[in-house]
mmCIF file of C-alpha atoms in Angstrom:
data_model
loop_
_atom_site.group_PDB
_atom_site.id
_atom_site.type_symbol
_atom_site.label_atom_id
_atom_site.label_comp_id
_atom_site.label_asym_id
_atom_site.label_seq_id
_atom_site.Cartn_x
_atom_site.Cartn_y
_atom_site.Cartn_z
ATOM 1 C CA MET A 111 -27.552 194.488 61.646
ATOM 2 C CA ASN A 112 -31.115 194.817 60.371
ATOM 3 C CA MET A 113 -31.676 191.951 57.938
ATOM 4 C CA SER A 114 -35.222 193.103 56.859
ATOM 5 C CA ARG A 115 -36.053 193.337 53.271
ATOM 6 C CA LEU A 116 -32.779 192.298 51.702
ATOM 7 C CA GLY A 117 -34.473 190.904 48.617
ATOM 8 C CA SER A 118 -36.497 187.750 47.569
ATOM 9 C CA PHE A 119 -36.113 184.220 48.820
ATOM 10 C CA ARG A 120 -36.628 181.430 46.299
ATOM 11 C CA GLY A 121 -37.910 178.069 47.458
ATOM 12 C CA THR A 122 -40.218 176.533 50.049
ATOM 13 C CA VAL A 123 -39.712 177.345 53.557
ATOM 14 C CA GLY A 124 -40.158 174.416 56.115
ATOM 15 C CA VAL A 125 -41.607 175.002 59.511
ATOM 16 C CA ILE A 126 -41.325 172.220 62.125
ATOM 17 C CA GLY A 127 -44.042 172.044 64.617
ATOM 18 C CA ALA A 128 -47.891 172.636 64.552
ATOM 19 C CA GLY A 129 -48.073 174.534 67.796
ATOM 20 C CA ARG A 130 -49.213 178.071 68.179
ATOM 21 C CA PHE A 131 -45.775 179.612 67.178
ATOM 22 C CA GLY A 132 -45.283 177.210 64.485
ATOM 23 C CA LEU A 133 -48.822 177.889 62.934
ATOM 24 C CA ALA A 134 -48.244 181.685 63.295
ATOM 25 C CA LEU A 135 -44.804 181.477 61.580
ATOM 26 C CA THR A 136 -46.277 179.405 58.863
ATOM 27 C CA GLU A 137 -49.160 181.805 58.175
ATOM 28 C CA THR A 138 -46.940 184.808 58.401
ATOM 29 C CA ILE A 139 -44.375 183.476 55.954
ATOM 30 C CA ALA A 140 -47.031 182.405 53.480
ATOM 31 C CA ARG A 141 -48.712 185.898 53.617
ATOM 32 C CA HIS A 142 -45.326 187.371 52.629
ATOM 33 C CA GLY A 143 -45.670 185.331 49.464
ATOM 34 C CA HIS A 144 -43.600 182.317 50.087
ATOM 35 C CA ASP A 145 -44.399 178.738 49.705
ATOM 36 C CA VAL A 146 -44.459 176.896 53.204
ATOM 37 C CA LEU A 147 -44.453 173.369 54.118
ATOM 38 C CA LEU A 148 -45.477 172.678 57.750
ATOM 39 C CA PHE A 149 -44.218 169.413 59.250
ATOM 40 C CA THR A 150 -45.815 167.735 62.339
ATOM 41 C CA SER A 151 -45.409 164.315 63.828
ATOM 42 C CA LEU A 152 -48.940 164.560 65.168
ATOM 43 C CA GLY A 153 -51.199 162.763 62.614
ATOM 44 C CA GLU A 154 -54.483 163.936 64.011
ATOM 45 C CA ARG A 155 -53.612 167.569 64.095
ATOM 46 C CA ALA A 156 -52.131 167.333 60.466
ATOM 47 C CA ARG A 157 -55.361 165.883 59.235
ATOM 48 C CA GLU A 158 -57.392 168.487 60.833
ATOM 49 C CA LEU A 159 -55.269 171.100 59.140
ATOM 50 C CA GLN A 160 -55.378 169.457 55.782
ATOM 51 C CA GLU A 161 -59.153 169.045 55.731
ATOM 52 C CA SER A 162 -60.554 172.144 57.593
ATOM 53 C CA ARG A 163 -57.250 174.429 57.226
ATOM 54 C CA ARG A 164 -57.836 175.402 60.920
ATOM 55 C CA LEU A 165 -56.955 174.429 64.333
ATOM 56 C CA PRO A 166 -59.322 176.428 66.627
ATOM 57 C CA ALA A 167 -58.112 174.614 69.780
ATOM 58 C CA ILE A 168 -54.564 175.653 69.279
ATOM 59 C CA VAL A 169 -54.783 178.958 67.382
ATOM 60 C CA PRO A 170 -58.316 180.426 67.681
ATOM 61 C CA GLU A 171 -56.943 183.708 66.176
ATOM 62 C CA LEU A 172 -56.341 182.021 62.792
ATOM 63 C CA ASP A 173 -59.463 181.765 60.636
ATOM 64 C CA ARG A 174 -57.969 179.634 57.811
ATOM 65 C CA LEU A 175 -54.374 178.625 56.930
ATOM 66 C CA HIS A 176 -53.049 180.478 53.914
ATOM 67 C CA PRO A 177 -53.341 178.786 50.550
ATOM 68 C CA LYS A 178 -49.495 178.739 50.117
ATOM 69 C CA ALA A 179 -48.994 176.695 53.162
ATOM 70 C CA GLY A 180 -48.903 172.833 53.053
ATOM 71 C CA VAL A 181 -48.917 170.271 55.778
ATOM 72 C CA THR A 182 -47.227 167.011 55.896
ATOM 73 C CA THR A 183 -46.143 164.098 58.453
ATOM 74 C CA ASP A 184 -43.613 162.611 56.055
ATOM 75 C CA PRO A 185 -40.110 163.454 57.144
ATOM 76 C CA ARG A 186 -38.473 162.477 53.838
ATOM 77 C CA ALA A 187 -40.951 164.546 51.716
ATOM 78 C CA PHE A 188 -40.282 167.519 54.059
ATOM 79 C CA ALA A 189 -36.534 167.272 53.820
ATOM 80 C CA ASP A 190 -36.814 166.758 50.204
ATOM 81 C CA GLY A 191 -39.090 169.931 49.700
ATOM 82 C CA CYS A 192 -37.297 172.361 51.953
ATOM 83 C CA SER A 193 -33.855 173.482 52.493
ATOM 84 C CA LEU A 194 -34.464 176.297 55.056
ATOM 85 C CA MET A 195 -36.322 175.085 58.041
ATOM 86 C CA LEU A 196 -37.664 176.817 61.201
ATOM 87 C CA LEU A 197 -37.824 174.546 64.091
ATOM 88 C CA THR A 198 -40.517 175.446 66.766
ATOM 89 C CA VAL A 199 -41.222 172.259 68.770
ATOM 90 C CA SER A 200 -40.974 172.438 72.406
ATOM 91 C CA SER A 201 -38.194 170.653 74.383
ATOM 92 C CA GLU A 202 -40.382 167.648 75.172
ATOM 93 C CA TYR A 203 -40.890 166.996 71.477
ATOM 94 C CA PHE A 204 -37.432 167.821 70.247
ATOM 95 C CA SER A 205 -36.022 164.302 70.325
ATOM 96 C CA PRO A 206 -39.223 162.333 69.073
ATOM 97 C CA VAL A 207 -39.420 164.962 66.133
ATOM 98 C CA MET A 208 -35.537 165.372 65.216
ATOM 99 C CA GLU A 209 -34.567 161.703 65.359
ATOM 100 C CA PRO A 210 -36.521 160.711 62.404
ATOM 101 C CA LEU A 211 -36.322 163.960 60.668
ATOM 102 C CA GLY A 212 -32.589 164.343 61.317
ATOM 103 C CA ALA A 213 -31.822 161.091 59.417
ATOM 104 C CA CYS A 214 -33.362 162.934 56.298
ATOM 105 C CA LEU A 215 -31.236 165.891 56.575
ATOM 106 C CA ASP A 216 -27.850 166.703 55.066
ATOM 107 C CA GLY A 217 -25.300 169.454 54.904
ATOM 108 C CA ALA A 218 -27.309 171.415 52.511
ATOM 109 C CA HIS A 219 -30.147 172.049 54.949
ATOM 110 C CA GLN A 220 -30.355 175.026 57.163
ATOM 111 C CA VAL A 221 -32.204 174.809 60.483
ATOM 112 C CA VAL A 222 -32.983 177.681 62.736
ATOM 113 C CA HIS A 223 -34.482 176.882 66.166
ATOM 114 C CA ALA A 224 -36.843 179.028 68.001
ATOM 115 C CA PHE A 225 -37.080 177.355 71.478
ATOM 116 C CA HIS A 226 -34.686 177.942 74.460
ATOM 117 C CA SER A 227 -33.412 175.285 76.602
ATOM 118 C CA LEU A 228 -30.191 173.988 77.821
ATOM 119 C CA ASP A 229 -29.499 170.298 78.039
ATOM 120 C CA GLY A 230 -27.901 168.455 81.003
ATOM 121 C CA SER A 231 -25.204 169.883 83.309
ATOM 122 C CA GLY A 232 -23.039 170.592 80.275
ATOM 123 C CA LEU A 233 -25.358 173.348 79.364
ATOM 124 C CA GLN A 234 -25.569 172.063 75.759
ATOM 125 C CA PRO A 235 -27.653 174.513 73.561
ATOM 126 C CA VAL A 236 -30.274 173.405 70.984
ATOM 127 C CA SER A 237 -27.866 174.045 68.045
ATOM 128 C CA GLU A 238 -25.549 171.373 69.292
ATOM 129 C CA ARG A 239 -28.348 169.034 69.749
ATOM 130 C CA ILE A 240 -29.595 169.444 66.197
ATOM 131 C CA LYS A 241 -26.039 168.683 65.024
ATOM 132 C CA ASN A 242 -25.790 165.658 67.142
ATOM 133 C CA LEU A 243 -28.990 164.253 65.567
ATOM 134 C CA SER A 244 -28.343 165.084 62.075
ATOM 135 C CA CYS A 245 -25.787 166.004 59.425
ATOM 136 C CA VAL A 246 -26.858 169.475 59.435
ATOM 137 C CA LEU A 247 -23.988 172.073 59.838
ATOM 138 C CA GLN A 248 -25.735 175.328 59.071
ATOM 139 C CA VAL A 249 -27.660 176.141 62.265
ATOM 140 C CA GLY A 250 -29.152 179.151 63.638
ATOM 141 C CA VAL A 251 -31.357 180.549 66.450
ATOM 142 C CA MET A 252 -34.068 183.337 66.606
ATOM 143 C CA ALA A 253 -35.346 184.891 69.653
ATOM 144 C CA GLY A 254 -37.092 188.128 70.638
ATOM 145 C CA PRO A 255 -40.424 189.420 71.891
ATOM 146 C CA MET A 256 -42.587 187.852 69.109
ATOM 147 C CA HIS A 257 -46.182 186.946 69.891
ATOM 148 C CA VAL A 258 -48.643 184.777 68.017
ATOM 149 C CA SER A 259 -51.560 187.075 68.253
ATOM 150 C CA GLU A 260 -49.690 190.200 67.090
ATOM 151 C CA LEU A 261 -48.055 188.249 64.209
ATOM 152 C CA LEU A 262 -51.413 187.177 63.029
ATOM 153 C CA GLU A 263 -52.713 190.805 63.334
ATOM 154 C CA GLY A 264 -49.916 192.145 61.543
ATOM 155 C CA LYS A 265 -48.557 194.468 64.466
ATOM 156 C CA PRO A 266 -44.943 195.367 64.676
ATOM 157 C CA ASN A 267 -42.666 192.385 65.842
ATOM 158 C CA ALA A 268 -38.907 192.254 66.151
ATOM 159 C CA VAL A 269 -36.538 189.193 66.345
ATOM 160 C CA VAL A 270 -32.867 188.622 66.241
ATOM 161 C CA VAL A 271 -31.304 185.664 64.273
ATOM 162 C CA GLY A 272 -27.942 184.207 65.552
ATOM 163 C CA SER A 273 -25.865 182.282 63.242
ATOM 164 C CA ALA A 274 -22.327 181.948 62.082
ATOM 165 C CA PHE A 275 -23.592 181.571 58.558
ATOM 166 C CA PRO A 276 -24.410 184.819 56.839
ATOM 167 C CA GLY A 277 -26.720 182.800 54.281
ATOM 168 C CA ILE A 278 -28.963 181.764 57.251
ATOM 169 C CA ARG A 279 -29.336 185.368 58.655
ATOM 170 C CA ASP A 280 -30.133 186.743 55.140
ATOM 171 C CA ALA A 281 -32.523 183.917 54.447
ATOM 172 C CA ILE A 282 -34.653 184.566 57.745
ATOM 173 C CA GLY A 283 -34.554 188.217 56.982
ATOM 174 C CA LYS A 284 -36.070 187.643 53.423
ATOM 175 C CA VAL A 285 -38.809 185.287 54.695
ATOM 176 C CA LEU A 286 -39.803 187.157 57.783
ATOM 177 C CA GLY A 287 -38.572 190.654 57.374
ATOM 178 C CA ALA A 288 -41.391 192.172 55.512
ATOM 179 C CA GLY A 289 -43.730 194.875 56.437
ATOM 180 C CA HIS A 290 -44.415 194.739 60.358
ATOM 181 C CA ILE A 291 -41.450 192.383 61.155
ATOM 182 C CA GLN A 292 -37.952 193.667 61.919
ATOM 183 C CA VAL A 293 -35.271 191.095 61.686
ATOM 184 C CA TYR A 294 -31.659 191.707 63.103
ATOM 185 C CA GLY A 295 -28.890 189.502 62.548
ATOM 186 C CA THR A 296 -25.683 188.614 64.594
ATOM 187 C CA SER A 297 -22.990 186.102 64.213
ATOM 188 C CA ASP A 298 -23.112 185.285 68.089
ATOM 189 C CA LEU A 299 -25.086 182.210 67.897
ATOM 190 C CA ARG A 300 -24.087 181.073 71.407
ATOM 191 C CA GLY A 301 -25.090 184.646 72.792
ATOM 192 C CA VAL A 302 -28.634 184.498 71.428
ATOM 193 C CA GLU A 303 -28.993 181.002 72.708
ATOM 194 C CA TYR A 304 -27.675 181.541 76.153
ATOM 195 C CA ALA A 305 -29.315 184.907 76.463
ATOM 196 C CA ALA A 306 -32.675 183.472 75.722
ATOM 197 C CA ALA A 307 -32.353 180.431 77.779
ATOM 198 C CA LEU A 308 -30.757 181.873 80.961
ATOM 199 C CA GLY A 309 -33.325 184.953 80.805
ATOM 200 C CA GLN A 310 -36.235 182.545 81.599
ATOM 201 C CA VAL A 311 -34.629 182.004 85.042
ATOM 202 C CA VAL A 312 -34.383 185.679 85.669
ATOM 203 C CA ALA A 313 -38.045 185.988 84.593
ATOM 204 C CA ILE A 314 -39.124 183.272 87.172
ATOM 205 C CA LEU A 315 -37.205 185.253 89.932
ATOM 206 C CA ILE A 316 -38.738 188.579 89.237
ATOM 207 C CA GLY A 317 -42.175 186.993 89.048
ATOM 208 C CA LEU A 318 -41.523 185.451 92.416
ATOM 209 C CA ALA A 319 -40.464 188.774 93.770
ATOM 210 C CA ASP A 320 -43.463 190.462 92.297
ATOM 211 C CA GLY A 321 -45.668 187.771 93.710
ATOM 212 C CA LEU A 322 -44.156 188.168 97.207
ATOM 213 C CA ASP A 323 -44.866 191.946 96.816
ATOM 214 C CA LEU A 324 -41.247 192.892 97.444
ATOM 215 C CA GLY A 325 -41.698 196.204 95.528
ATOM 216 C CA ALA A 326 -40.491 197.895 92.422
ATOM 217 C CA SER A 327 -37.011 198.512 93.845
ATOM 218 C CA SER A 328 -36.556 194.811 94.366
ATOM 219 C CA HIS A 329 -37.957 194.113 90.891
ATOM 220 C CA ALA A 330 -35.415 196.464 89.162
ATOM 221 C CA ALA A 331 -32.543 195.202 91.263
ATOM 222 C CA LEU A 332 -33.242 191.515 90.421
ATOM 223 C CA LEU A 333 -33.510 192.360 86.823
ATOM 224 C CA THR A 334 -30.242 194.226 86.750
ATOM 225 C CA ARG A 335 -28.457 191.904 88.833
ATOM 226 C CA GLY A 336 -29.780 188.925 87.095
ATOM 227 C CA LEU A 337 -28.915 190.130 83.597
ATOM 228 C CA ARG A 338 -25.315 190.962 84.720
ATOM 229 C CA GLU A 339 -24.757 187.589 86.152
ATOM 230 C CA ILE A 340 -26.391 185.452 83.176
ATOM 231 C CA ALA A 341 -24.159 187.662 80.928
ATOM 232 C CA SER A 342 -20.980 186.866 82.758
ATOM 233 C CA LEU A 343 -21.917 183.054 82.647
ATOM 234 C CA GLY A 344 -22.602 183.481 78.812
ATOM 235 C CA VAL A 345 -19.273 185.050 78.352
ATOM 236 C CA GLU A 346 -17.598 182.163 80.032
ATOM 237 C CA LEU A 347 -19.536 179.727 77.730
ATOM 238 C CA GLY A 348 -18.425 181.475 74.572
ATOM 239 C CA ALA A 349 -21.075 184.182 74.056
ATOM 240 C CA ARG A 350 -20.631 187.879 73.695
ATOM 241 C CA GLU A 351 -21.751 190.109 76.592
ATOM 242 C CA GLY A 352 -23.454 192.710 74.401
ATOM 243 C CA THR A 353 -25.942 190.108 73.021
ATOM 244 C CA PHE A 354 -27.536 189.873 76.490
ATOM 245 C CA HIS A 355 -28.387 193.489 76.345
ATOM 246 C CA GLY A 356 -30.232 193.061 73.085
ATOM 247 C CA LEU A 357 -33.604 191.407 72.052
ATOM 248 C CA ALA A 358 -32.773 187.862 73.186
ATOM 249 C CA GLY A 359 -31.753 189.075 76.693
ATOM 250 C CA LEU A 360 -33.029 192.252 77.980
ATOM 251 C CA GLY A 361 -35.676 192.603 75.212
ATOM 252 C CA ARG A 362 -37.263 189.282 76.115
ATOM 253 C CA LEU A 363 -37.107 189.947 79.803
ATOM 254 C CA VAL A 364 -38.825 193.206 79.452
ATOM 255 C CA ASP A 365 -41.624 191.628 77.439
ATOM 256 C CA ALA A 366 -41.831 188.660 79.808
ATOM 257 C CA VAL A 367 -42.831 190.737 82.723
ATOM 258 C CA ARG A 368 -45.176 193.119 80.657
ATOM 259 C CA ARG A 369 -47.062 190.235 79.181
ATOM 260 C CA ASN A 370 -47.147 187.899 82.151
ATOM 261 C CA GLU A 371 -45.001 185.349 80.053
ATOM 262 C CA PRO A 372 -45.014 181.761 81.242
ATOM 263 C CA ASN A 373 -41.828 181.935 83.257
ATOM 264 C CA TYR A 374 -42.684 185.047 84.903
ATOM 265 C CA ALA A 375 -46.301 183.824 85.403
ATOM 266 C CA PHE A 376 -44.815 180.495 87.043
ATOM 267 C CA GLY A 377 -42.679 182.786 89.447
ATOM 268 C CA LEU A 378 -45.896 184.649 90.475
ATOM 269 C CA GLU A 379 -47.662 181.270 91.093
ATOM 270 C CA LEU A 380 -44.589 180.034 93.050
ATOM 271 C CA ALA A 381 -44.904 182.957 95.499
ATOM 272 C CA ARG A 382 -48.651 181.957 96.133
ATOM 273 C CA THR A 383 -48.049 178.241 96.694
ATOM 274 C CA THR A 384 -48.051 176.524 100.105
ATOM 275 C CA SER A 385 -45.982 173.714 98.710
ATOM 276 C CA VAL A 386 -43.119 174.116 96.095
ATOM 277 C CA HIS A 387 -42.892 170.518 95.651
ATOM 278 C CA GLU A 388 -46.656 170.201 94.719
ATOM 279 C CA ARG A 389 -46.313 173.267 92.244
ATOM 280 C CA LEU A 390 -43.404 171.522 90.633
ATOM 281 C CA GLN A 391 -45.479 168.446 89.678
ATOM 282 C CA CYS A 392 -47.229 170.177 86.918
ATOM 283 C CA VAL A 393 -44.800 172.679 85.333
ATOM 284 C CA PRO A 394 -45.982 173.783 81.842
ATOM 285 C CA PRO A 395 -43.616 172.647 79.102
ATOM 286 C CA GLU A 396 -43.293 176.195 78.036
ATOM 287 C CA VAL A 397 -41.546 177.232 81.377
ATOM 288 C CA GLN A 398 -38.124 176.217 80.491
ATOM 289 C CA GLY A 399 -36.697 178.259 83.256
ATOM 290 C CA VAL A 400 -37.115 175.512 85.931
ATOM 291 C CA ASP A 401 -35.015 172.985 84.132
ATOM 292 C CA VAL A 402 -32.251 175.668 83.109
ATOM 293 C CA ALA A 403 -32.013 176.770 86.714
ATOM 294 C CA ARG A 404 -31.304 173.102 87.646
ATOM 295 C CA HIS A 405 -28.701 172.463 84.972
ATOM 296 C CA VAL A 406 -26.938 175.667 85.742
ATOM 297 C CA ASP A 407 -26.718 174.805 89.489
ATOM 298 C CA ALA A 408 -25.356 171.493 88.464
ATOM 299 C CA TRP A 409 -22.836 173.122 86.243
ATOM 300 C CA CYS A 410 -21.754 175.540 89.004
ATOM 301 C CA ARG A 411 -21.155 172.659 91.411
ATOM 302 C CA GLN A 412 -19.040 170.781 88.753
ATOM 303 C CA HIS A 413 -16.978 173.838 88.056
ATOM 304 C CA GLY A 414 -16.818 175.602 91.310
ATOM 305 C CA ALA A 415 -18.496 178.673 89.780
ATOM 306 C CA GLN A 416 -21.102 180.961 91.228
ATOM 307 C CA VAL A 417 -24.096 182.422 89.696
ATOM 308 C CA PRO A 418 -25.996 183.448 92.735
ATOM 309 C CA VAL A 419 -29.406 184.398 91.115
ATOM 310 C CA VAL A 420 -29.612 180.989 89.452
ATOM 311 C CA GLN A 421 -28.406 179.087 92.383
ATOM 312 C CA ALA A 422 -30.866 180.907 94.608
ATOM 313 C CA LEU A 423 -33.823 179.707 92.429
ATOM 314 C CA ALA A 424 -32.388 176.343 92.355
ATOM 315 C CA ARG A 425 -32.289 176.121 96.091
ATOM 316 C CA ILE A 426 -35.875 177.448 96.193
ATOM 317 C CA LEU A 427 -37.158 174.738 93.816
ATOM 318 C CA GLN A 428 -35.300 172.110 95.806
ATOM 319 C CA GLY A 429 -37.100 173.196 99.025
ATOM 320 C CA ASP A 430 -33.780 174.085 100.639
ATOM 321 C CA ASP A 431 -34.501 177.801 101.019
ATOM 322 C CA PRO A 432 -37.878 179.615 101.740
ATOM 323 C CA PRO A 433 -38.498 182.063 98.794
ATOM 324 C CA ARG A 434 -38.921 185.351 100.732
ATOM 325 C CA GLU A 435 -35.843 184.956 102.915
ATOM 326 C CA SER A 436 -33.802 183.597 99.950
ATOM 327 C CA LEU A 437 -34.619 186.721 97.824
ATOM 328 C CA LEU A 438 -33.924 189.237 100.521
ATOM 329 C CA ALA A 439 -30.661 187.531 101.250
ATOM 330 C CA LEU A 440 -29.755 187.722 97.556
ATOM 331 C CA MET A 441 -30.678 191.394 97.509
ATOM 332 C CA GLN A 442 -28.019 192.031 100.300
ATOM 333 C CA HIS A 443 -25.353 189.938 98.571
ATOM 334 C CA ASP A 444 -22.541 191.824 96.748
ATOM 335 C CA ALA A 445 -24.404 195.078 95.933
ATOM 336 C CA ALA A 446 -21.606 195.901 93.554
ATOM 337 C CA LEU A 447 -23.227 193.587 90.956
ATOM 338 C CA VAL A 448 -26.304 196.042 90.484
ATOM 339 C CA ALA A 449 -24.262 199.230 90.607
#
């Protein structure tokens, strides 16, 4: 359902994380006429924003932060000032940020996260980690081909919000769904989380195939097969299959390839490296597909399950299988999966 332009939202919107996406969301929401409070645990970054209203080293596209946007490092002040919060920190900052902030949150708060990882061999999604570190019950996720530069330029963007709580879906539609942003809502929280997280593994594999120059047909077959396999895994984990064919799954995959997104770019680089082990020593934090592949591989071994595309990448990352031979073998395995 299209949640855009469903009326007005009253109150201050909270954004957690002063990275590129967090700052772009803060500015966008403020431009839509809402008061916004940005929370960051990074004191120096907060001071720079408070004093100069800019972070050119992080978001050079942003000339000056909107007057309706405030900045704080105080978790209690943030929790007291906002009921709706958008969580944009990366996986490495999740616990350091959420542990002190979570102690200040209660059942009245709504938290929607926008990063896509799975924790441990149990494949725990971010929404569960939020609930484990706080008293928050109303959680959601947003995913889709949204881009910092295009948000700030006012170009069309689209995002899907997954939550079992209609109030969350409505609220995000009201604060983001104005003008150039289309917000779609679904009750399939698990589907959006798993589609966005697992799709990153497929993006790495496609990048690897393209980097090895395996051709357009291999590219298309890996995308088709990868999407089908991760959708099957998602269904087993409680998601709805159709969600994987929407913005969070197929939409993000198409966008990842077109824009040389970090997971796809990592696959390209993996094809060019002479040592997979050395390349893995400096994986950018935004490349979540590496950890997701490892976690899914561990889950498969624990449950006697098979997700061949993900397990193939896991073996490549472990140095067990050479990339080219592994992908060629994968292409020949069970062709019915791409039919």
